[in-house]
Amino acid sequence: MITRKDPATTRIRYSFLKILTGSDLSRRRLPLMAAESVLPGPVVWLTACAHGDEVGGIIVIQEVFKRIRRHKLLRGSVLAFPLMNPIGFETATRNITVSQEDLNRSFPGDQHGSLGERIAHRISSYIVQTQPALVLDLHNDWMNSIPYTVLDPDPGTEHRTAYEVAVQSSLRSGFLVIQENEPLQTTLSGSLLQQNIPALTLELGGSYVVHERNITHGLQAVWGLLSALEVVRPLDGTQPLTVPEGYADRVLHYSDRPYSSSSGIIRFLARPGDRVTLGQPIAEVYNAFGKMQERLVALNDSIVLGHADSSVVFPGMPVMAFGIG
């Protein structure tokens, strides 16, 4: 345990990483933030806005660096790409607008590939060369959702050490921990695990606009993980997000079922953060005359992570997400 009375000297610098040159010869760049202590220690990366409509992570990273400027680092470095998809961000769209690619399905990228793969390659290769101890990729979910941590599936014995670090970090986040059901090796976190780098995703509640409560929760989660690595000193007086009773130290599984079987207007009977039990009504679908077409019920004892942004549903649409376990 570090017991230094005074934090080490910290250097903070902001720069850019070039990604392309536009037809008007303008340069498109990714903002790059770096805080480095004079004392050696773990390198931690924070990344955000792979999806252009998910803005909360940008603000969390800004707030982390404001805290670092005030309180300094004890050791090591904190590096960040706060705006990985500036093209999507400028039009408030999920994908890279000009190529309609999902950046978070383009990793580890290809320097000779599509636009999304080239941007992903620039990001991934820059991160990997720093040999980070942990990478936290910040996202936002449906507009009506709660914060939670996403853990990739176990990548196997070859990458077990990195995965175990990711598991322990997830459980320290203070959020519910939800494990993906299927491996997604083209996400940033999934591709990094395949390269033996511990990585996980923090879903910070609703997208599109900045929700201050979720910013606070995200800041506390990130700062807590940095303090667990002894990169920063824990701050007194912070109240972390409380995991519902019975869910602490557990890894849950993600589900977006049941799907709607009819078309109409959906009315939600359970809210994000609610516990629901097997068979409990969670939503009802009505037609234009107000006649109920369908009642959806919970398929498991679970906790509601969020529900769809639209009140319009069609057959086969996912309308709610759950943590099960």
Coordinates of C-alpha atoms in Angstrom, one line a residue:
M1 CA 0.0 0.0 0.0
I2 CA 1.3 3.4 -0.9
T3 CA 1.5 5.8 2.1
R4 CA 3.1 8.8 0.5
K5 CA 2.1 12.0 2.4
D6 CA 2.2 14.1 -0.8
P7 CA 1.1 13.0 -4.2
A8 CA 3.9 12.7 -6.8
T9 CA 4.3 15.4 -9.4
T10 CA 1.8 14.8 -12.3
R11 CA 2.1 16.0 -15.9
I12 CA -1.1 16.6 -17.8
R13 CA -1.1 17.1 -21.5
Y14 CA -3.7 17.2 -24.3
S15 CA -3.0 16.4 -27.9
F16 CA -4.5 14.7 -31.0
L17 CA -4.1 11.5 -33.0
K18 CA -4.7 12.0 -36.7
I19 CA -7.2 9.7 -38.4
L20 CA -7.8 11.0 -41.9
T21 CA -7.6 14.0 -44.2
G22 CA -10.9 15.4 -45.6
S23 CA -11.6 16.3 -49.2
D24 CA -11.2 19.9 -48.2
L25 CA -7.7 19.0 -46.8
S26 CA -8.9 19.4 -43.3
R27 CA -7.5 16.9 -40.8
R28 CA -9.8 14.8 -38.7
R29 CA -8.3 14.0 -35.3
L30 CA -9.0 12.1 -32.1
P31 CA -8.5 14.1 -28.8
L32 CA -5.9 12.4 -26.6
M33 CA -5.6 13.1 -22.9
A34 CA -2.7 12.0 -20.7
A35 CA -1.9 12.3 -17.0
E36 CA 1.5 10.9 -16.1
S37 CA 3.2 10.6 -12.7
V38 CA 6.9 10.9 -12.2
L39 CA 6.7 7.6 -10.4
P40 CA 6.3 4.4 -12.4
G41 CA 3.1 2.4 -12.1
P42 CA 0.1 0.9 -13.9
V43 CA -1.1 2.5 -17.2
V44 CA -4.9 2.8 -17.3
W45 CA -6.9 3.8 -20.4
L46 CA -10.3 5.4 -20.5
T47 CA -12.2 5.5 -23.8
A48 CA -15.6 6.9 -24.7
C49 CA -18.0 7.8 -27.5
A50 CA -17.3 4.9 -29.8
H51 CA -21.0 5.4 -30.6
G52 CA -21.7 9.0 -31.5
D53 CA -24.9 9.3 -29.5
E54 CA -23.3 8.1 -26.3
V55 CA -22.0 11.2 -24.7
G56 CA -21.9 10.5 -21.0
G57 CA -18.5 8.9 -21.1
I58 CA -16.9 12.0 -22.5
I59 CA -18.0 14.0 -19.5
V60 CA -16.9 11.3 -17.0
I61 CA -13.4 11.4 -18.6
Q62 CA -13.3 15.2 -18.4
E63 CA -14.3 15.0 -14.7
V64 CA -11.7 12.4 -14.0
F65 CA -9.0 14.6 -15.4
K66 CA -10.3 17.6 -13.4
R67 CA -9.9 15.5 -10.3
I68 CA -6.4 14.4 -11.3
R69 CA -5.4 18.0 -11.8
R70 CA -6.5 18.8 -8.3
H71 CA -5.4 15.7 -6.4
K72 CA -2.5 14.4 -8.7
L73 CA -1.5 10.8 -9.4
L74 CA 0.2 8.7 -6.8
R75 CA 2.0 6.7 -9.6
G76 CA 1.5 5.5 -13.1
S77 CA -0.5 7.0 -15.9
V78 CA -4.1 7.6 -17.0
L79 CA -4.6 8.0 -20.7
A80 CA -7.8 8.7 -22.6
F81 CA -9.5 8.8 -25.9
P82 CA -12.7 10.8 -24.8
L83 CA -14.2 11.1 -28.3
M84 CA -13.4 8.0 -30.5
N85 CA -16.2 8.7 -33.1
P86 CA -16.2 12.4 -33.7
I87 CA -18.0 11.9 -37.1
G88 CA -20.9 10.2 -35.4
F89 CA -20.9 12.6 -32.5
E90 CA -21.4 15.6 -34.7
T91 CA -24.6 14.2 -36.1
A92 CA -25.7 12.4 -32.8
T93 CA -25.7 9.0 -34.5
R94 CA -24.5 5.7 -33.3
N95 CA -22.4 4.8 -36.3
I96 CA -19.6 6.5 -38.3
T97 CA -22.0 8.5 -40.4
V98 CA -20.1 8.5 -43.8
S99 CA -19.5 4.8 -43.8
Q100 CA -22.4 3.6 -41.6
E101 CA -20.1 1.4 -39.7
D102 CA -20.3 0.5 -36.0
L103 CA -16.9 1.5 -34.7
N104 CA -17.3 -0.9 -31.7
R105 CA -17.7 -3.8 -34.1
S106 CA -14.5 -2.9 -36.0
F107 CA -11.7 -3.8 -33.6
P108 CA -8.8 -4.5 -33.6
G109 CA -9.1 -2.9 -36.9
D110 CA -7.0 -3.0 -40.1
Q111 CA -4.8 -0.2 -41.3
H112 CA -5.7 -1.1 -44.9
G113 CA -9.4 -1.8 -44.3
S114 CA -12.6 0.2 -44.2
L115 CA -12.9 3.6 -42.6
G116 CA -14.1 2.1 -39.4
E117 CA -11.4 -0.5 -39.4
R118 CA -8.7 2.1 -40.0
I119 CA -9.9 4.3 -37.1
A120 CA -10.2 1.2 -34.9
H121 CA -6.6 0.2 -35.8
R122 CA -5.3 3.6 -34.9
I123 CA -7.0 3.5 -31.5
S124 CA -6.2 -0.2 -30.7
S125 CA -2.5 -0.1 -31.8
Y126 CA -1.9 3.1 -29.8
I127 CA -3.5 1.5 -26.7
V128 CA -1.7 -1.8 -27.0
Q129 CA 1.8 -0.3 -27.3
T130 CA 1.4 1.2 -23.8
Q131 CA 0.9 -2.2 -22.2
P132 CA -2.0 -1.1 -20.0
A133 CA -3.0 -2.7 -16.8
L134 CA -6.7 -2.0 -17.4
V135 CA -8.8 -0.4 -20.1
L136 CA -12.3 1.0 -19.3
D137 CA -14.5 1.6 -22.3
L138 CA -17.4 4.0 -21.4
H139 CA -20.7 3.6 -23.1
N140 CA -24.4 4.6 -22.7
D141 CA -27.4 2.4 -23.1
W142 CA -31.1 3.0 -23.8
M143 CA -32.3 6.4 -22.5
N144 CA -34.2 4.7 -19.7
S145 CA -31.5 2.4 -18.1
I146 CA -29.4 2.0 -15.1
P147 CA -25.6 1.9 -14.9
Y148 CA -23.9 -1.5 -15.1
T149 CA -20.6 -3.1 -16.0
V150 CA -20.4 -5.4 -19.0
L151 CA -17.9 -8.3 -18.8
D152 CA -17.0 -10.2 -21.9
P153 CA -17.2 -14.0 -21.9
D154 CA -14.2 -16.0 -20.7
P155 CA -11.8 -16.0 -23.7
G156 CA -10.1 -19.3 -22.6
T157 CA -7.0 -20.4 -20.8
E158 CA -4.7 -18.6 -23.2
H159 CA -6.0 -15.2 -22.0
R160 CA -7.1 -16.3 -18.5
T161 CA -4.9 -13.8 -16.6
A162 CA -6.3 -10.8 -18.4
Y163 CA -9.8 -12.1 -18.0
E164 CA -9.4 -12.7 -14.2
V165 CA -8.2 -9.1 -13.8
A166 CA -11.3 -7.9 -15.8
V167 CA -13.6 -10.0 -13.5
Q168 CA -12.1 -8.6 -10.3
S169 CA -12.2 -5.0 -11.7
S170 CA -15.9 -5.5 -12.7
L171 CA -16.8 -6.6 -9.2
R172 CA -15.0 -3.5 -7.8
S173 CA -16.8 -1.1 -10.0
G174 CA -19.8 -0.7 -7.7
F175 CA -22.2 -1.5 -10.5
L176 CA -24.2 -4.6 -11.4
V177 CA -21.9 -6.9 -13.4
I178 CA -23.5 -8.3 -16.5
Q179 CA -21.7 -10.9 -18.6
E180 CA -22.2 -11.0 -22.4
N181 CA -23.7 -14.3 -23.6
E182 CA -21.7 -14.5 -26.8
P183 CA -18.1 -13.5 -27.4
L184 CA -17.8 -10.3 -29.4
Q185 CA -14.1 -10.2 -30.5
T186 CA -14.7 -7.1 -32.7
T187 CA -15.6 -4.8 -29.7
L188 CA -12.8 -2.8 -28.1
S189 CA -12.9 -4.7 -24.9
G190 CA -13.3 -8.1 -26.5
S191 CA -10.4 -7.5 -28.9
L192 CA -8.1 -6.3 -26.1
L193 CA -8.8 -9.4 -24.0
Q194 CA -7.7 -11.4 -27.1
Q195 CA -4.4 -9.5 -26.8
N196 CA -4.1 -10.3 -23.1
I197 CA -5.1 -6.8 -22.0
P198 CA -7.7 -6.6 -19.2
A199 CA -10.6 -4.6 -20.5
L200 CA -14.3 -4.1 -19.6
T201 CA -17.2 -1.8 -20.5
L202 CA -19.1 0.6 -18.2
E203 CA -22.6 1.3 -19.4
L204 CA -23.5 4.7 -17.8
G205 CA -27.2 4.9 -18.2
G206 CA -29.1 6.8 -20.9
S207 CA -27.6 8.1 -24.2
Y208 CA -28.1 11.3 -26.3
V209 CA -27.9 13.8 -23.4
V210 CA -25.8 14.2 -20.3
H211 CA -27.5 12.7 -17.2
E212 CA -25.7 14.3 -14.2
R213 CA -26.6 11.5 -11.8
N214 CA -25.1 8.9 -14.1
I215 CA -22.0 11.1 -14.5
T216 CA -21.5 11.1 -10.8
H217 CA -21.9 7.3 -10.6
G218 CA -19.5 6.9 -13.5
L219 CA -16.9 9.2 -12.0
Q220 CA -17.1 7.3 -8.7
A221 CA -16.8 3.9 -10.4
V222 CA -13.7 5.0 -12.5
W223 CA -12.0 6.7 -9.5
G224 CA -12.6 3.7 -7.4
L225 CA -11.0 1.4 -9.9
L226 CA -8.0 3.8 -10.2
S227 CA -7.6 3.9 -6.4
A228 CA -7.8 0.1 -6.3
L229 CA -4.7 0.1 -8.5
E230 CA -3.1 2.8 -6.2
V231 CA -2.9 5.2 -9.1
V232 CA -4.9 7.8 -7.2
R233 CA -5.8 8.3 -3.6
P234 CA -9.4 7.4 -2.5
L235 CA -11.5 10.5 -1.9
D236 CA -13.4 10.9 1.4
G237 CA -17.1 11.6 1.4
T238 CA -17.9 9.8 -1.9
Q239 CA -21.0 7.5 -1.9
P240 CA -20.7 4.8 -4.5
L241 CA -23.7 3.4 -6.3
T242 CA -25.2 0.7 -4.1
V243 CA -25.7 -2.6 -5.8
P244 CA -29.2 -4.0 -4.9
E245 CA -29.2 -6.5 -2.0
G246 CA -28.4 -10.0 -3.1
Y247 CA -26.5 -8.9 -6.3
A248 CA -23.2 -7.8 -4.8
D249 CA -20.1 -10.0 -5.8
R250 CA -22.2 -11.7 -8.5
V251 CA -21.8 -11.9 -12.2
L252 CA -25.2 -11.9 -13.9
H253 CA -26.1 -12.8 -17.5
Y254 CA -27.7 -10.5 -20.0
S255 CA -31.1 -11.1 -21.6
D256 CA -33.3 -9.0 -23.9
R257 CA -36.2 -11.5 -23.9
P258 CA -39.2 -11.8 -24.1
Y259 CA -39.7 -10.1 -27.5
S260 CA -43.0 -8.5 -28.5
S261 CA -45.2 -10.8 -30.5
S262 CA -47.6 -8.0 -31.7
S263 CA -47.6 -4.5 -33.0
G264 CA -48.9 -1.5 -31.1
I265 CA -48.2 0.9 -28.3
I266 CA -46.2 -0.5 -25.4
R267 CA -46.8 0.5 -21.7
F268 CA -44.0 -0.6 -19.3
L269 CA -45.0 -2.0 -16.0
A270 CA -41.5 -2.4 -14.6
R271 CA -38.8 0.3 -14.5
P272 CA -35.0 0.1 -14.8
G273 CA -33.6 -1.1 -11.5
D274 CA -36.7 -3.0 -10.5
R275 CA -36.5 -6.6 -9.4
V276 CA -39.0 -8.8 -11.2
T277 CA -39.9 -12.5 -10.6
L278 CA -40.7 -15.3 -13.0
G279 CA -44.2 -14.7 -14.5
Q280 CA -44.5 -11.1 -13.3
P281 CA -46.1 -8.8 -15.9
I282 CA -43.5 -6.3 -17.2
A283 CA -45.3 -4.6 -20.1
E284 CA -48.5 -4.5 -22.1
V285 CA -49.1 -3.8 -25.8
Y286 CA -52.3 -2.0 -27.0
N287 CA -53.7 -1.2 -30.4
A288 CA -54.9 2.2 -31.6
F289 CA -58.3 1.6 -30.0
G290 CA -56.9 0.9 -26.6
K291 CA -57.5 -2.9 -26.7
M292 CA -54.7 -4.9 -25.1
Q293 CA -53.0 -7.1 -27.7
E294 CA -50.5 -8.8 -25.4
R295 CA -49.1 -8.9 -21.9
L296 CA -45.4 -9.6 -21.6
V297 CA -44.2 -11.4 -18.5
A298 CA -40.7 -11.9 -17.0
L299 CA -39.1 -15.2 -18.1
N300 CA -36.8 -15.3 -15.0
D301 CA -36.2 -13.8 -11.6
S302 CA -34.1 -10.9 -12.7
I303 CA -33.4 -7.2 -12.4
V304 CA -34.4 -4.7 -15.1
L305 CA -31.5 -2.9 -16.8
G306 CA -33.5 -0.7 -19.1
H307 CA -36.3 -0.5 -21.6
A308 CA -36.7 0.6 -25.2
D309 CA -36.6 4.2 -26.2
S310 CA -39.8 4.0 -28.3
S311 CA -43.4 3.3 -27.4
V312 CA -43.9 1.7 -30.8
V313 CA -43.4 -2.1 -31.0
F314 CA -43.5 -4.7 -33.8
P315 CA -43.3 -8.5 -33.6
G316 CA -39.9 -9.8 -32.7
M317 CA -38.6 -6.5 -31.2
P318 CA -36.7 -6.5 -27.9
V319 CA -38.3 -4.1 -25.5
M320 CA -36.5 -4.6 -22.2
A321 CA -33.1 -5.8 -20.9
F322 CA -32.5 -7.9 -17.8
G323 CA -29.7 -9.2 -15.6
I324 CA -30.3 -12.8 -14.7
G325 CA -28.5 -14.9 -12.1

